[in-house]
Amino acid sequence: MMSSELAHITDAESPLDPVELFKQLIEANGPDPLQTMNLATLDEEFGVLNRSVIYRGLTSDNNIFYITQRYTRNCKNLMANPKASLTFYLPNLKIRQEEATWQIRLLGAVAEELPDSKLDALWASEQLPAQIRAYVCPCGEPVDYQQLKARHDNFLKEHLKNESGKPIARPASYTAFQFRPQRWDFLKVGVGQVADRLQYRRKENGKWQSLHVAT
């Protein structure tokens, strides 16, 4: 059942914290374990690069985080320039009999690499296929599929032979970033509806100011 606040997400009764609105929309979108988001980074050679990545959740202090490998281009870009933006696209979202499409953006975000203690916890929560993939898949490099599959199968075979049940160690390449935005931007559009755009701007004291802006 939708929370009562969800009926007022674009008026004066909207949540004081943009993360609460974000949580409500993600929940209304359904239990999709593969919710994607677009990550935009800046590359010195190619300019702005965009890639769809998997939304993994929120940190304990309510920042969206992204898991990656240190050898990927996105990671290298964030290391060189931590400024980034994130976009969620939620089409045909139905709330209280009203269907609309939502776009959620994090603007002016700064990426911060998570400490080892949090990386260890994230790695421990990864499913076995994801852990094996972190070892055998050279992201972005040309590969022979049959050779790649053989590497995967051999890794899995050796792991299953381990009678002690010793967990797979976190590779040095495994990392994650959290994003601290200066603005959250919520755009709602629908057939026969007046488009609405609600923006949260971080004030100097760290609190959020919410206001409607023109689309």
CSV table of C-alpha atoms in Angstrom, one decimal:
chain,number,residue,atom,x,y,z
A,1,MET,CA,0.0,0.0,0.0
A,2,MET,CA,1.3,3.5,-0.8
A,3,SER,CA,2.1,5.8,2.0
A,4,SER,CA,-0.1,8.9,2.5
A,5,GLU,CA,2.8,11.2,1.5
A,6,LEU,CA,2.9,9.6,-2.0
A,7,ALA,CA,-0.4,11.3,-2.9
A,8,HIS,CA,1.3,14.7,-2.3
A,9,ILE,CA,4.7,14.3,-3.8
A,10,THR,CA,4.5,17.4,-5.9
A,11,ASP,CA,2.8,19.9,-3.6
A,12,ALA,CA,3.6,21.8,-0.4
A,13,GLU,CA,3.3,18.5,1.6
A,14,SER,CA,6.2,16.9,-0.2
A,15,PRO,CA,8.8,15.2,2.1
A,16,LEU,CA,11.4,17.5,3.6
A,17,ASP,CA,14.2,15.1,2.6
A,18,PRO,CA,14.5,14.3,-1.2
A,19,VAL,CA,15.7,10.8,-0.3
A,20,GLU,CA,12.3,10.0,1.2
A,21,LEU,CA,10.6,11.0,-2.0
A,22,PHE,CA,13.2,8.9,-4.0
A,23,LYS,CA,12.5,5.9,-1.8
A,24,GLN,CA,8.7,6.2,-2.3
A,25,LEU,CA,9.1,6.3,-6.1
A,26,ILE,CA,11.5,3.4,-6.2
A,27,GLU,CA,9.1,1.4,-4.0
A,28,ALA,CA,6.1,2.3,-6.2
A,29,ASN,CA,8.1,1.2,-9.3
A,30,GLY,CA,8.0,-2.4,-7.9
A,31,PRO,CA,10.5,-4.9,-6.5
A,32,ASP,CA,12.8,-4.7,-9.5
A,33,PRO,CA,16.3,-6.0,-8.4
A,34,LEU,CA,17.8,-4.6,-11.6
A,35,GLN,CA,16.7,-1.0,-11.4
A,36,THR,CA,19.1,0.9,-13.6
A,37,MET,CA,20.5,4.4,-13.4
A,38,ASN,CA,22.5,6.4,-15.9
A,39,LEU,CA,25.9,7.5,-14.7
A,40,ALA,CA,27.6,10.5,-16.4
A,41,THR,CA,31.3,11.1,-15.9
A,42,LEU,CA,33.9,13.3,-17.6
A,43,ASP,CA,36.7,11.8,-19.7
A,44,GLU,CA,39.6,13.9,-20.8
A,45,GLU,CA,39.7,12.2,-24.2
A,46,PHE,CA,36.1,11.6,-25.0
A,47,GLY,CA,34.3,14.3,-23.0
A,48,VAL,CA,31.1,13.4,-21.1
A,49,LEU,CA,30.5,9.6,-21.1
A,50,ASN,CA,27.2,8.0,-20.1
A,51,ARG,CA,26.6,4.4,-19.0
A,52,SER,CA,23.6,2.5,-17.6
A,53,VAL,CA,24.6,0.9,-14.3
A,54,ILE,CA,22.7,-1.1,-11.6
A,55,TYR,CA,21.3,0.8,-8.6
A,56,ARG,CA,22.5,-1.1,-5.6
A,57,GLY,CA,20.9,0.9,-2.7
A,58,LEU,CA,21.7,3.6,-0.2
A,59,THR,CA,24.5,4.0,2.3
A,60,SER,CA,23.7,4.4,6.0
A,61,ASP,CA,23.7,8.1,5.6
A,62,ASN,CA,21.3,8.0,2.6
A,63,ASN,CA,23.7,8.4,-0.3
A,64,ILE,CA,23.3,6.4,-3.5
A,65,PHE,CA,26.2,4.1,-4.1
A,66,TYR,CA,27.7,2.4,-7.2
A,67,ILE,CA,29.8,-0.7,-7.3
A,68,THR,CA,32.5,-1.1,-9.9
A,69,GLN,CA,36.0,-2.3,-10.7
A,70,ARG,CA,39.1,0.0,-10.5
A,71,TYR,CA,40.1,-0.9,-14.1
A,72,THR,CA,36.8,0.4,-15.7
A,73,ARG,CA,36.7,3.7,-17.5
A,74,ASN,CA,34.0,5.0,-15.2
A,75,CYS,CA,36.1,4.4,-12.1
A,76,LYS,CA,39.2,6.0,-13.7
A,77,ASN,CA,37.1,9.0,-14.7
A,78,LEU,CA,35.7,9.4,-11.1
A,79,MET,CA,39.2,9.0,-9.7
A,80,ALA,CA,40.5,11.8,-12.0
A,81,ASN,CA,37.4,14.0,-11.5
A,82,PRO,CA,34.8,13.1,-8.9
A,83,LYS,CA,32.1,15.3,-10.3
A,84,ALA,CA,29.2,13.2,-11.7
A,85,SER,CA,25.5,13.1,-12.3
A,86,LEU,CA,22.9,10.3,-12.0
A,87,THR,CA,19.6,9.9,-13.7
A,88,PHE,CA,16.7,7.4,-13.0
A,89,TYR,CA,14.0,7.0,-15.6
A,90,LEU,CA,10.7,5.5,-14.3
A,91,PRO,CA,8.2,5.2,-17.1
A,92,ASN,CA,4.5,4.6,-16.7
A,93,LEU,CA,4.6,4.8,-12.9
A,94,LYS,CA,1.0,4.4,-11.5
A,95,ILE,CA,0.3,6.1,-8.2
A,96,ARG,CA,-3.3,6.3,-6.9
A,97,GLN,CA,-4.8,5.6,-10.4
A,98,GLU,CA,-2.7,8.3,-12.0
A,99,GLU,CA,-0.1,7.2,-14.5
A,100,ALA,CA,3.0,9.3,-15.2
A,101,THR,CA,6.6,9.1,-16.2
A,102,TRP,CA,9.2,10.2,-13.7
A,103,GLN,CA,12.8,11.3,-14.2
A,104,ILE,CA,15.0,11.7,-11.1
A,105,ARG,CA,18.4,13.4,-11.4
A,106,LEU,CA,21.2,14.0,-8.9
A,107,LEU,CA,22.9,17.2,-9.9
A,108,GLY,CA,26.3,18.6,-8.8
A,109,ALA,CA,27.1,15.3,-7.2
A,110,VAL,CA,30.6,14.5,-5.9
A,111,ALA,CA,31.7,10.9,-5.8
A,112,GLU,CA,33.5,9.5,-2.8
A,113,GLU,CA,35.1,6.1,-2.7
A,114,LEU,CA,33.9,3.9,0.2
A,115,PRO,CA,36.4,2.8,2.8
A,116,ASP,CA,37.7,-0.8,3.0
A,117,SER,CA,35.4,-1.7,5.9
A,118,LYS,CA,32.3,-0.9,3.8
A,119,LEU,CA,33.8,-2.6,0.7
A,120,ASP,CA,34.3,-5.8,2.7
A,121,ALA,CA,30.7,-5.8,3.8
A,122,LEU,CA,29.5,-5.2,0.2
A,123,TRP,CA,31.7,-7.9,-1.2
A,124,ALA,CA,30.5,-10.4,1.4
A,125,SER,CA,26.9,-9.7,0.3
A,126,GLU,CA,27.6,-10.3,-3.4
A,127,GLN,CA,26.2,-13.5,-4.9
A,128,LEU,CA,28.7,-16.1,-6.1
A,129,PRO,CA,28.3,-15.3,-9.9
A,130,ALA,CA,29.1,-11.7,-9.3
A,131,GLN,CA,32.2,-12.6,-7.2
A,132,ILE,CA,33.5,-14.9,-9.9
A,133,ARG,CA,32.8,-12.3,-12.6
A,134,ALA,CA,35.0,-9.8,-10.7
A,135,TYR,CA,37.9,-12.2,-11.2
A,136,VAL,CA,37.5,-13.5,-14.7
A,137,CYS,CA,35.9,-10.7,-16.7
A,138,PRO,CA,38.3,-8.1,-18.1
A,139,CYS,CA,35.9,-5.2,-18.5
A,140,GLY,CA,36.2,-3.5,-21.9
A,141,GLU,CA,38.9,-5.8,-23.3
A,142,PRO,CA,38.4,-8.0,-26.4
A,143,VAL,CA,37.8,-11.6,-25.4
A,144,ASP,CA,37.1,-15.0,-26.8
A,145,TYR,CA,33.8,-16.0,-25.3
A,146,GLN,CA,34.7,-19.7,-25.1
A,147,GLN,CA,37.9,-18.9,-23.3
A,148,LEU,CA,36.1,-16.6,-21.0
A,149,LYS,CA,33.5,-19.2,-20.2
A,150,ALA,CA,36.3,-21.8,-19.6
A,151,ARG,CA,37.9,-19.4,-17.1
A,152,HIS,CA,34.6,-19.0,-15.3
A,153,ASP,CA,33.9,-22.7,-15.2
A,154,ASN,CA,37.4,-23.5,-13.9
A,155,PHE,CA,37.1,-20.9,-11.2
A,156,LEU,CA,33.8,-22.2,-10.1
A,157,LYS,CA,35.0,-25.8,-10.1
A,158,GLU,CA,38.0,-24.9,-7.9
A,159,HIS,CA,35.8,-23.0,-5.6
A,160,LEU,CA,33.3,-25.9,-5.2
A,161,LYS,CA,36.3,-28.2,-4.5
A,162,ASN,CA,37.1,-26.1,-1.4
A,163,GLU,CA,35.8,-28.3,1.4
A,164,SER,CA,36.5,-25.7,4.1
A,165,GLY,CA,33.9,-23.3,2.6
A,166,LYS,CA,36.4,-20.5,2.7
A,167,PRO,CA,34.8,-17.4,1.1
A,168,ILE,CA,36.3,-15.8,-2.0
A,169,ALA,CA,38.6,-13.0,-1.1
A,170,ARG,CA,37.7,-9.5,-2.2
A,171,PRO,CA,39.9,-8.6,-5.2
A,172,ALA,CA,41.9,-5.3,-5.0
A,173,SER,CA,40.0,-4.1,-8.1
A,174,TYR,CA,36.6,-4.2,-6.3
A,175,THR,CA,35.4,-0.8,-5.2
A,176,ALA,CA,32.3,1.4,-4.8
A,177,PHE,CA,31.5,5.1,-4.8
A,178,GLN,CA,28.8,7.1,-3.0
A,179,PHE,CA,27.4,10.3,-4.4
A,180,ARG,CA,26.7,13.5,-2.5
A,181,PRO,CA,24.5,15.8,-4.7
A,182,GLN,CA,23.9,19.5,-4.3
A,183,ARG,CA,20.4,19.1,-5.9
A,184,TRP,CA,17.8,16.4,-6.4
A,185,ASP,CA,15.5,17.1,-9.4
A,186,PHE,CA,12.2,15.3,-9.9
A,187,LEU,CA,10.3,15.7,-13.2
A,188,LYS,CA,6.8,14.2,-13.6
A,189,VAL,CA,5.1,14.1,-17.0
A,190,GLY,CA,2.0,12.4,-18.2
A,191,VAL,CA,-0.6,12.4,-21.0
A,192,GLY,CA,-3.1,15.2,-20.4
A,193,GLN,CA,-1.2,16.4,-17.4
A,194,VAL,CA,0.7,19.6,-16.7
A,195,ALA,CA,4.3,18.7,-16.3
A,196,ASP,CA,5.7,19.2,-12.8
A,197,ARG,CA,9.2,19.6,-11.7
A,198,LEU,CA,10.2,19.6,-8.0
A,199,GLN,CA,13.7,20.4,-7.0
A,200,TYR,CA,15.6,20.1,-3.7
A,201,ARG,CA,18.6,22.4,-3.2
A,202,ARG,CA,21.1,21.9,-0.4
A,203,LYS,CA,21.5,25.0,1.8
A,204,GLU,CA,24.6,26.1,3.5
A,205,ASN,CA,23.5,24.5,6.8
A,206,GLY,CA,23.1,21.1,5.0
A,207,LYS,CA,19.3,21.1,5.1
A,208,TRP,CA,17.2,21.0,1.9
A,209,GLN,CA,15.0,23.6,0.3
A,210,SER,CA,12.2,22.3,-2.0
A,211,LEU,CA,10.7,24.4,-4.7
A,212,HIS,CA,8.9,24.0,-8.1
A,213,VAL,CA,10.9,25.0,-11.1
A,214,ALA,CA,9.9,25.5,-14.8
A,215,THR,CA,10.4,22.4,-17.0
